[in-house]
mmCIF file of C-alpha atoms in Angstrom:
data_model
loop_
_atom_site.group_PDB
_atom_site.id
_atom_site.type_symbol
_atom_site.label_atom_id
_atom_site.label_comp_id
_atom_site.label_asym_id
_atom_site.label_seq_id
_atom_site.Cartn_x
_atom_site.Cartn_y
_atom_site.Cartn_z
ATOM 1 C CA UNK A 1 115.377 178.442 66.115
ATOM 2 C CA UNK A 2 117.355 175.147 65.664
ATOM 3 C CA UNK A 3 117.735 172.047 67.645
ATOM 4 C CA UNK A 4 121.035 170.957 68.796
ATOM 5 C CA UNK A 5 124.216 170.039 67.862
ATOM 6 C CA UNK A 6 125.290 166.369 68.514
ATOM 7 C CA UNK A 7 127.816 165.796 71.266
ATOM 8 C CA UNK A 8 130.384 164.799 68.251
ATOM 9 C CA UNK A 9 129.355 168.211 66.611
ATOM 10 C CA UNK A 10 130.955 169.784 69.387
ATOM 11 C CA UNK A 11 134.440 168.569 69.984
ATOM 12 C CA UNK A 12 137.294 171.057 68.587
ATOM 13 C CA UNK A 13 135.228 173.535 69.842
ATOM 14 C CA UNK A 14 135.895 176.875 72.161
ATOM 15 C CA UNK A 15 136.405 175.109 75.655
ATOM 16 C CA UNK A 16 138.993 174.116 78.423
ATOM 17 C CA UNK A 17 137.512 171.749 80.951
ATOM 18 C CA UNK A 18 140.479 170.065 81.765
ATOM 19 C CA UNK A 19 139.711 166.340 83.220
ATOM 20 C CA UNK A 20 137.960 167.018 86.725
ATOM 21 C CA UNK A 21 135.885 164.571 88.177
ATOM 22 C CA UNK A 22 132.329 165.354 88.095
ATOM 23 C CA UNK A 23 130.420 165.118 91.073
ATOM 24 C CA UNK A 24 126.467 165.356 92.087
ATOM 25 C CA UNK A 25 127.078 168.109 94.571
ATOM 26 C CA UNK A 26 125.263 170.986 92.376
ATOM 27 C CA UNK A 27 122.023 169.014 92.374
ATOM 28 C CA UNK A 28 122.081 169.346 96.442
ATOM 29 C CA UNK A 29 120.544 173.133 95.419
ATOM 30 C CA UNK A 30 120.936 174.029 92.844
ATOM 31 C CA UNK A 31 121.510 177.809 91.633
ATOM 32 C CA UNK A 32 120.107 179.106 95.014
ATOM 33 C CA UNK A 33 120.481 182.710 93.830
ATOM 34 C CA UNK A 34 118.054 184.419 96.266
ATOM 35 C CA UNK A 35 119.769 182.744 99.367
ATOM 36 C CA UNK A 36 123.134 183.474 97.870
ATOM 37 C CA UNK A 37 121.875 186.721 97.545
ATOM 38 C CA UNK A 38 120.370 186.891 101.226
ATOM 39 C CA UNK A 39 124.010 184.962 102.486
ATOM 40 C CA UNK A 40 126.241 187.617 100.829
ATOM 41 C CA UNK A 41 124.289 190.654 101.586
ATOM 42 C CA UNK A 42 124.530 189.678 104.993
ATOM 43 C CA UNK A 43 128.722 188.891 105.129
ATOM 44 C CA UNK A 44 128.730 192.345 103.563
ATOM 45 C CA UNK A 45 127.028 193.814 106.492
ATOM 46 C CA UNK A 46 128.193 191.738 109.401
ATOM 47 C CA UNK A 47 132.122 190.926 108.233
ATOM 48 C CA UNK A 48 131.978 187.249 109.566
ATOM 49 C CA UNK A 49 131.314 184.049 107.723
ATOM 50 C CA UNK A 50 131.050 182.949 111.175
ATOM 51 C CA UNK A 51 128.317 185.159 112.069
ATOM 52 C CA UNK A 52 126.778 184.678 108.922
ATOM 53 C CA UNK A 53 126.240 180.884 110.166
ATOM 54 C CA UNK A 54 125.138 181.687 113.655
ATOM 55 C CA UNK A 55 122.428 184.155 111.972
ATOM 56 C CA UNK A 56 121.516 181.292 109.729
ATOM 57 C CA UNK A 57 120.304 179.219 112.507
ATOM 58 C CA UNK A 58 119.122 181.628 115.480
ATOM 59 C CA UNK A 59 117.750 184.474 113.503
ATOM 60 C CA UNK A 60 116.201 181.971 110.479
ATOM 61 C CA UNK A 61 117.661 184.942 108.086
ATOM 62 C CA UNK A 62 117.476 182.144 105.110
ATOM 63 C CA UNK A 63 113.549 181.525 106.827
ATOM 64 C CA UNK A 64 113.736 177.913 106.023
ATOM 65 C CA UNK A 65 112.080 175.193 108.342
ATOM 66 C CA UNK A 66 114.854 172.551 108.082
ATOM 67 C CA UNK A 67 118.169 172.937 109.557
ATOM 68 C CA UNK A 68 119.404 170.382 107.538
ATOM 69 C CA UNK A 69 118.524 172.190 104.759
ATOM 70 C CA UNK A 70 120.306 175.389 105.891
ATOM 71 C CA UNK A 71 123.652 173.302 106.409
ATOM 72 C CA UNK A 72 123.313 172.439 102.799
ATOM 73 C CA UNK A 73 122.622 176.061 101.581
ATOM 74 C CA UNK A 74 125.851 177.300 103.803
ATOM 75 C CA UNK A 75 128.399 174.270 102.856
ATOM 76 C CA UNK A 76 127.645 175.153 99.049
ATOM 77 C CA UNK A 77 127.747 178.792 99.368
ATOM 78 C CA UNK A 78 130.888 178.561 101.035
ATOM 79 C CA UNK A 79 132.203 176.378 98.422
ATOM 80 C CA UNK A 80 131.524 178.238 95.778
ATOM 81 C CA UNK A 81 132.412 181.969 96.989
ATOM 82 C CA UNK A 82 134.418 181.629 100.073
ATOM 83 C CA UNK A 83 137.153 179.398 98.220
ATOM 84 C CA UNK A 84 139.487 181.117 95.943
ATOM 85 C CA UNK A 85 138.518 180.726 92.528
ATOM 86 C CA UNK A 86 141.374 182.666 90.424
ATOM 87 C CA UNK A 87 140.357 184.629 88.450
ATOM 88 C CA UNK A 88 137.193 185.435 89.793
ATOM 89 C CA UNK A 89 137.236 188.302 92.347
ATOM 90 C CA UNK A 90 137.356 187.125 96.132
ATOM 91 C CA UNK A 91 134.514 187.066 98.323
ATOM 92 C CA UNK A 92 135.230 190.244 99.882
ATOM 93 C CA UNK A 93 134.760 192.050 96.686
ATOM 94 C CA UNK A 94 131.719 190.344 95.258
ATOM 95 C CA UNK A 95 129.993 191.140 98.381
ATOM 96 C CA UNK A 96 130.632 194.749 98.223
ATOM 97 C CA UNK A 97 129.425 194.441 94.229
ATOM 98 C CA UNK A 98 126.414 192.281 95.214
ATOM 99 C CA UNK A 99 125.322 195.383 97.975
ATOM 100 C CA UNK A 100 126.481 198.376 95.477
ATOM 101 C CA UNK A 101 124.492 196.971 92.868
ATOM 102 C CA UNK A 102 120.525 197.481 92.450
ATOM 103 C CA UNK A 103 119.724 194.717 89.764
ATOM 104 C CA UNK A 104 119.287 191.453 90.613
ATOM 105 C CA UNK A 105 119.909 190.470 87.494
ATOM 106 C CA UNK A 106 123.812 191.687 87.840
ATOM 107 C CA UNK A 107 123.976 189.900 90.918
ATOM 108 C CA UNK A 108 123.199 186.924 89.193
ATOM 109 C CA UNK A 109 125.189 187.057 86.011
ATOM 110 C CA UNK A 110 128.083 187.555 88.406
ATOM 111 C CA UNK A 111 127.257 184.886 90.891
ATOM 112 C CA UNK A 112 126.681 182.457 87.753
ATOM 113 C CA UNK A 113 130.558 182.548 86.715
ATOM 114 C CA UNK A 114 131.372 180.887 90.132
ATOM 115 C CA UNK A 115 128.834 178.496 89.946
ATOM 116 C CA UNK A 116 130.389 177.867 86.818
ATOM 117 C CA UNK A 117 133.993 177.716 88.343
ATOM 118 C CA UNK A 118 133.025 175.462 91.399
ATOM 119 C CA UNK A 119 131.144 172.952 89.595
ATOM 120 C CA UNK A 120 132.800 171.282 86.109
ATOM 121 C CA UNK A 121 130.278 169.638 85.092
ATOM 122 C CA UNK A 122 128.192 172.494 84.891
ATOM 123 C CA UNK A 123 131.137 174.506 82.950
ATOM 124 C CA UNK A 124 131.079 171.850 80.796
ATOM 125 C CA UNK A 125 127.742 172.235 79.847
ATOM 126 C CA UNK A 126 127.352 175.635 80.036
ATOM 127 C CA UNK A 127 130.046 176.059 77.626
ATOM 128 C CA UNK A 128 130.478 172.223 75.231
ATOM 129 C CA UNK A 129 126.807 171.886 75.185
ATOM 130 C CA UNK A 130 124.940 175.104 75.454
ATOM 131 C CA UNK A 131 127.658 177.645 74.369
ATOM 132 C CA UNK A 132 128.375 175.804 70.807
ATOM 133 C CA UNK A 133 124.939 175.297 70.124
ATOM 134 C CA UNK A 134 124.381 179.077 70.549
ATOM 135 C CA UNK A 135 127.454 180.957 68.745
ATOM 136 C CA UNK A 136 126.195 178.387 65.627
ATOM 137 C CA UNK A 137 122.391 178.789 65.891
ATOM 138 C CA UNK A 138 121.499 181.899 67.980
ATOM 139 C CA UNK A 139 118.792 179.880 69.707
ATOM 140 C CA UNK A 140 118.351 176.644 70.411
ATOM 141 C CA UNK A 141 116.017 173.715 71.851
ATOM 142 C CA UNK A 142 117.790 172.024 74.455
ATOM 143 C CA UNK A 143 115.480 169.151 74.443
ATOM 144 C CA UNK A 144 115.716 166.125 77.359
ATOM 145 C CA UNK A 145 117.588 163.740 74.503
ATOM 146 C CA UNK A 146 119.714 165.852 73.521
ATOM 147 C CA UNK A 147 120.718 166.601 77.166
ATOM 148 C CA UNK A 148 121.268 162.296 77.965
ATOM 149 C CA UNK A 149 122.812 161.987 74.647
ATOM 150 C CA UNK A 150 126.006 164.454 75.292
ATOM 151 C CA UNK A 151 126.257 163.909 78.800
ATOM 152 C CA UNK A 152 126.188 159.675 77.629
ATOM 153 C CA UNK A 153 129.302 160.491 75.067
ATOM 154 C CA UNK A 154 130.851 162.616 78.154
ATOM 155 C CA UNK A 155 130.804 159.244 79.954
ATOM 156 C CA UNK A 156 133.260 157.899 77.739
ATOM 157 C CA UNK A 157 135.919 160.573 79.004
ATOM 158 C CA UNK A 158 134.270 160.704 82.215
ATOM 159 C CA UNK A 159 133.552 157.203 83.359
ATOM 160 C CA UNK A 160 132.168 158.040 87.059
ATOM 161 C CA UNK A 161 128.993 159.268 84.989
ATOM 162 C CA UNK A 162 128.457 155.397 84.356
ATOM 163 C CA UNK A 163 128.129 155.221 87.899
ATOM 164 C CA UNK A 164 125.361 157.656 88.355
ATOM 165 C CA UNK A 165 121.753 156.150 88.968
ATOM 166 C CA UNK A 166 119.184 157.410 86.616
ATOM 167 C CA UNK A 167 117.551 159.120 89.113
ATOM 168 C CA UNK A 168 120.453 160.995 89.298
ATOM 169 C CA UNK A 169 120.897 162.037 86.125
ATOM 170 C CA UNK A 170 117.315 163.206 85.563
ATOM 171 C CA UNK A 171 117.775 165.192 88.499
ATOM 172 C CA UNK A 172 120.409 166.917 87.582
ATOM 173 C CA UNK A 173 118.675 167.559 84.308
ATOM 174 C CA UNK A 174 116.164 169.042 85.709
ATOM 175 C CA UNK A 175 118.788 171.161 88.340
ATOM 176 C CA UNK A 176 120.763 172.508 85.261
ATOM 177 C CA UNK A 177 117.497 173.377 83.162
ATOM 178 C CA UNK A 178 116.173 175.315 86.363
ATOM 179 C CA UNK A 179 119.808 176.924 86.352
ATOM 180 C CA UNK A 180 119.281 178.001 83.300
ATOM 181 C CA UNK A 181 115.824 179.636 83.166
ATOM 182 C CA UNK A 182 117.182 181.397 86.596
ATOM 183 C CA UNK A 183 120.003 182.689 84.879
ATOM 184 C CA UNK A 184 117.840 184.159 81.917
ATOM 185 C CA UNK A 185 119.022 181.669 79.795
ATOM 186 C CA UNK A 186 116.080 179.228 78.999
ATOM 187 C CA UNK A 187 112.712 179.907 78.532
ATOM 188 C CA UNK A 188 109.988 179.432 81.014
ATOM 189 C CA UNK A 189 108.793 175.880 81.489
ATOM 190 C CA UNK A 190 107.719 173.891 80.161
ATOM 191 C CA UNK A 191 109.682 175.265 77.257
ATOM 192 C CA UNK A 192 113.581 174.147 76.306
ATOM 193 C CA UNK A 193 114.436 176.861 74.057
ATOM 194 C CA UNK A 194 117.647 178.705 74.991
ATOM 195 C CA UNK A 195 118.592 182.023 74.122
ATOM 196 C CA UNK A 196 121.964 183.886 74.675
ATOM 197 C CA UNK A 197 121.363 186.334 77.083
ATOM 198 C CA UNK A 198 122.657 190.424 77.843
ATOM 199 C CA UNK A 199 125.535 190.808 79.636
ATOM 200 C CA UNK A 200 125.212 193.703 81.764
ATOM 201 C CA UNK A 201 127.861 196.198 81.658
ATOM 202 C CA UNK A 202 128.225 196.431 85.324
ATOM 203 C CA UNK A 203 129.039 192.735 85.634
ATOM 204 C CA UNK A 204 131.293 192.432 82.766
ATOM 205 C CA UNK A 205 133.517 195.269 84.343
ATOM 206 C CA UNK A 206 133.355 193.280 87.702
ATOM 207 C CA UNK A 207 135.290 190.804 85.885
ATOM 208 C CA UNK A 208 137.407 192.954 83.290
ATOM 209 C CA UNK A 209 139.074 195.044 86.875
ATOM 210 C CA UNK A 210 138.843 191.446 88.169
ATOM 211 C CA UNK A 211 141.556 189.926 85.594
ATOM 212 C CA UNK A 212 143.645 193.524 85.661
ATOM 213 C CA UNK A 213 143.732 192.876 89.495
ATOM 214 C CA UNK A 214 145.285 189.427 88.527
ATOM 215 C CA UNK A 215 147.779 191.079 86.412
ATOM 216 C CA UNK A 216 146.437 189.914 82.951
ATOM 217 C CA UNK A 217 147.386 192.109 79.977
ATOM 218 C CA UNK A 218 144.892 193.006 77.213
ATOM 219 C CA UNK A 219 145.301 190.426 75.059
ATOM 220 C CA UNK A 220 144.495 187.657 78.026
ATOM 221 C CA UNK A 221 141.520 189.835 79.233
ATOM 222 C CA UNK A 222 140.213 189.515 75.802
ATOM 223 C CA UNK A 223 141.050 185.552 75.469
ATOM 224 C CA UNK A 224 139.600 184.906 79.171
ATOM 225 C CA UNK A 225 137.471 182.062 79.546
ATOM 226 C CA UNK A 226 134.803 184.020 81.607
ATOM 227 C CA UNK A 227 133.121 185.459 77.995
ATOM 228 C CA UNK A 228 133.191 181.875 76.924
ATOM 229 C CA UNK A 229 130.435 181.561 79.446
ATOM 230 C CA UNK A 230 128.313 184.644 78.244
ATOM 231 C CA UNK A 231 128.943 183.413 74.846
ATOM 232 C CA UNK A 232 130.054 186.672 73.522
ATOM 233 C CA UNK A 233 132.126 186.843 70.311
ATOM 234 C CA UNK A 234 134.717 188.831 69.847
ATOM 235 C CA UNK A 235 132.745 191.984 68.564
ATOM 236 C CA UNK A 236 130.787 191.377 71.530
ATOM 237 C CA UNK A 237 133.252 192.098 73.925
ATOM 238 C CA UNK A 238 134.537 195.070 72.179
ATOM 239 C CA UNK A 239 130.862 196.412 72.334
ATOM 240 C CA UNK A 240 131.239 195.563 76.195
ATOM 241 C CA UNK A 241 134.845 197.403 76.717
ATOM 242 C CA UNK A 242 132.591 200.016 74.783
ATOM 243 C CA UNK A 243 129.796 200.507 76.674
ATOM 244 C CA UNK A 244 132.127 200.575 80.039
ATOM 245 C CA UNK A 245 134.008 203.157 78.355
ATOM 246 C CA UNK A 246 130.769 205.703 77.642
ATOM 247 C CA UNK A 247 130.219 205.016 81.636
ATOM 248 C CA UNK A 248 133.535 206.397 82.063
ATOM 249 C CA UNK A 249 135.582 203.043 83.503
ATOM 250 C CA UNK A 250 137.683 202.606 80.982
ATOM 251 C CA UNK A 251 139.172 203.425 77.591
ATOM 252 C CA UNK A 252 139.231 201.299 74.778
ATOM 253 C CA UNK A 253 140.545 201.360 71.562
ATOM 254 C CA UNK A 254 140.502 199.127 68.657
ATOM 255 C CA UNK A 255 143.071 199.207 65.712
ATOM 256 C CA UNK A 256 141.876 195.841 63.947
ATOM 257 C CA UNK A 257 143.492 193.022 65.759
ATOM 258 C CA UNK A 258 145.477 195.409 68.216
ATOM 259 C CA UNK A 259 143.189 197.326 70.929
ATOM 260 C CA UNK A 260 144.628 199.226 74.538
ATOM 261 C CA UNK A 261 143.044 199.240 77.595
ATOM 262 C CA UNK A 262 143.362 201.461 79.978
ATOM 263 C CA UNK A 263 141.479 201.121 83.380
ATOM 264 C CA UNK A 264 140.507 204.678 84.878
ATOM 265 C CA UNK A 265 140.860 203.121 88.261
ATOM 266 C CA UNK A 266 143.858 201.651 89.854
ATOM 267 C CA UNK A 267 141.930 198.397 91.169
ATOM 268 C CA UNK A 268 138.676 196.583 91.196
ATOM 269 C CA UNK A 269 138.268 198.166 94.864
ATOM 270 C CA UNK A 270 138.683 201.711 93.920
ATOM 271 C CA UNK A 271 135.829 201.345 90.965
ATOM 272 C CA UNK A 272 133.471 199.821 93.803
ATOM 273 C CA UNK A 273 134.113 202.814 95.580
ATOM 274 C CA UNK A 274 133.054 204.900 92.632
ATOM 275 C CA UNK A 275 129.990 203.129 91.988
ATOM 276 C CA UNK A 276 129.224 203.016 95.978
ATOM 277 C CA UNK A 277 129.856 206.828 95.846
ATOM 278 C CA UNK A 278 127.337 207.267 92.721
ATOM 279 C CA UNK A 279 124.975 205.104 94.093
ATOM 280 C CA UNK A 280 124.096 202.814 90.795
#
């Protein structure tokens, strides 16, 4: 176990975050897994966004007391999973994965790459602060200094963060460590140590037929930033293309720095199919 790397320990590091402006939207709720889990399950089922919404309000299918709270719960949901987020599958498609699937915890390393993709800041320190720390300690202790002190040196690229009360910021501290712990990557509180956590093969080949859908040939697949965010090294990923290959998904093969891929379905649909048909 280690503490963390300094903000200035990280730059030159594995990372594209180009400049977006960060924004305190994420803090509004959060991960919100188990309504993003109730939300999709139910535009699976029903086909509508639209009647997703009405649902929301007449039949309480969220069963929360405040509408205003709902309206919150639906604008972010949409934002993150209804927009187009290339690479990451469309909506459509994670919906049929989120009902095909029985884990939770799939459902959730999947949903975590669009939170990741809607929301920069979070990308940022999901993969500048938490990432680096991990592929040079292992584990880490993400204490609440360590957290103010990057995301202070951020400020100097990103100089709306000056603007932010410090209300603000605490709050989202406490958003993104509650993030964390519900995406298996921080310890229960009141602990701060982070961990890397397992990728589950089902999820990883969301994304791998994902990026062939998007035309990306092997060598881009294995360069994506989406394993950036699981923090999986290169070895890693071949252990991934691995497993999916014992599963019979894919085959892989690895001649030192040259490895072929070779999806055993023609799209991200068709392998849905196959996993609908055996039932996972």
């Amino acid at each position: 176990m280690h503490l963390a790397l300094t903000w200035d320990d990280v730059q030159g590091y594995v990372g594209d975050f180009g400049m977006n402006v960060y924004n305190t939207t994420f803090k509004h709720v959060g991960a919100a897994y188990d309504e993003t889990l109730v939300l999709l399950e139910e535009y699976y089922k029903r086909g509508s966004w639209s009647e997703v919404v009405r649902a929301s309000y007449e039949e309480n299918i969220l069963k929360k007391r405040s509408s205003k709270w709902i309206e919150m719960l639906l604008r972010n949901v949409k934002r993150r999973y209804f927009k187009d987020h290339p690479p990451l599958p469309r909506v459509e498609l994670l919906s049929r994965f989120v009902h095909v699937v029985n884990s939770n915890q799939i459902r959730i390393q999947a949903f975590y790459q669009y939170i990741c993709e809607a929301h920069p800041l979070v990308d940022r320190l999901v993969v500048g602060l938490v990432g680096n720390n991990l592929l040079r300690y292992g584990s880490f202790r993400l204490t609440k200094n360590v957290f103010r002190e990057f995301l202070s040196k951020e400020a100097e690229i990103h100089p709306e963060l000056k603007n932010w009360a410090e209300y603000t910021k605490e709050k989202w501290r406490r958003d993104f460590y509650a993030f964390l712990r519900s995406s298996g990557l921080m310890e229960k509180h009141p602990s701060v140590l982070v961990k890397k956590f397992v990728i589950k093969p089902e999820t990883f080949a969301f994304f791998i037929y994902g990026l062939i859908d998007e035309g990306f040939s092997p060598s881009e697949i294995f360069r994506s930033r989406l394993w950036k965010r699981y923090y999986l090294t290169e070895g890693e990923i071949e252990e991934k293309l691995s497993e999916c290959q014992v599963r019979g998904w894919l085959n892989f093969r690895s001649m030192g720095r040259i490895f072929e891929l070779n999806p055993k379905f023609n799209s991200l649909e068709e392998w849905l199919g196959f996993l609908e048909y055996r039932k996972i």
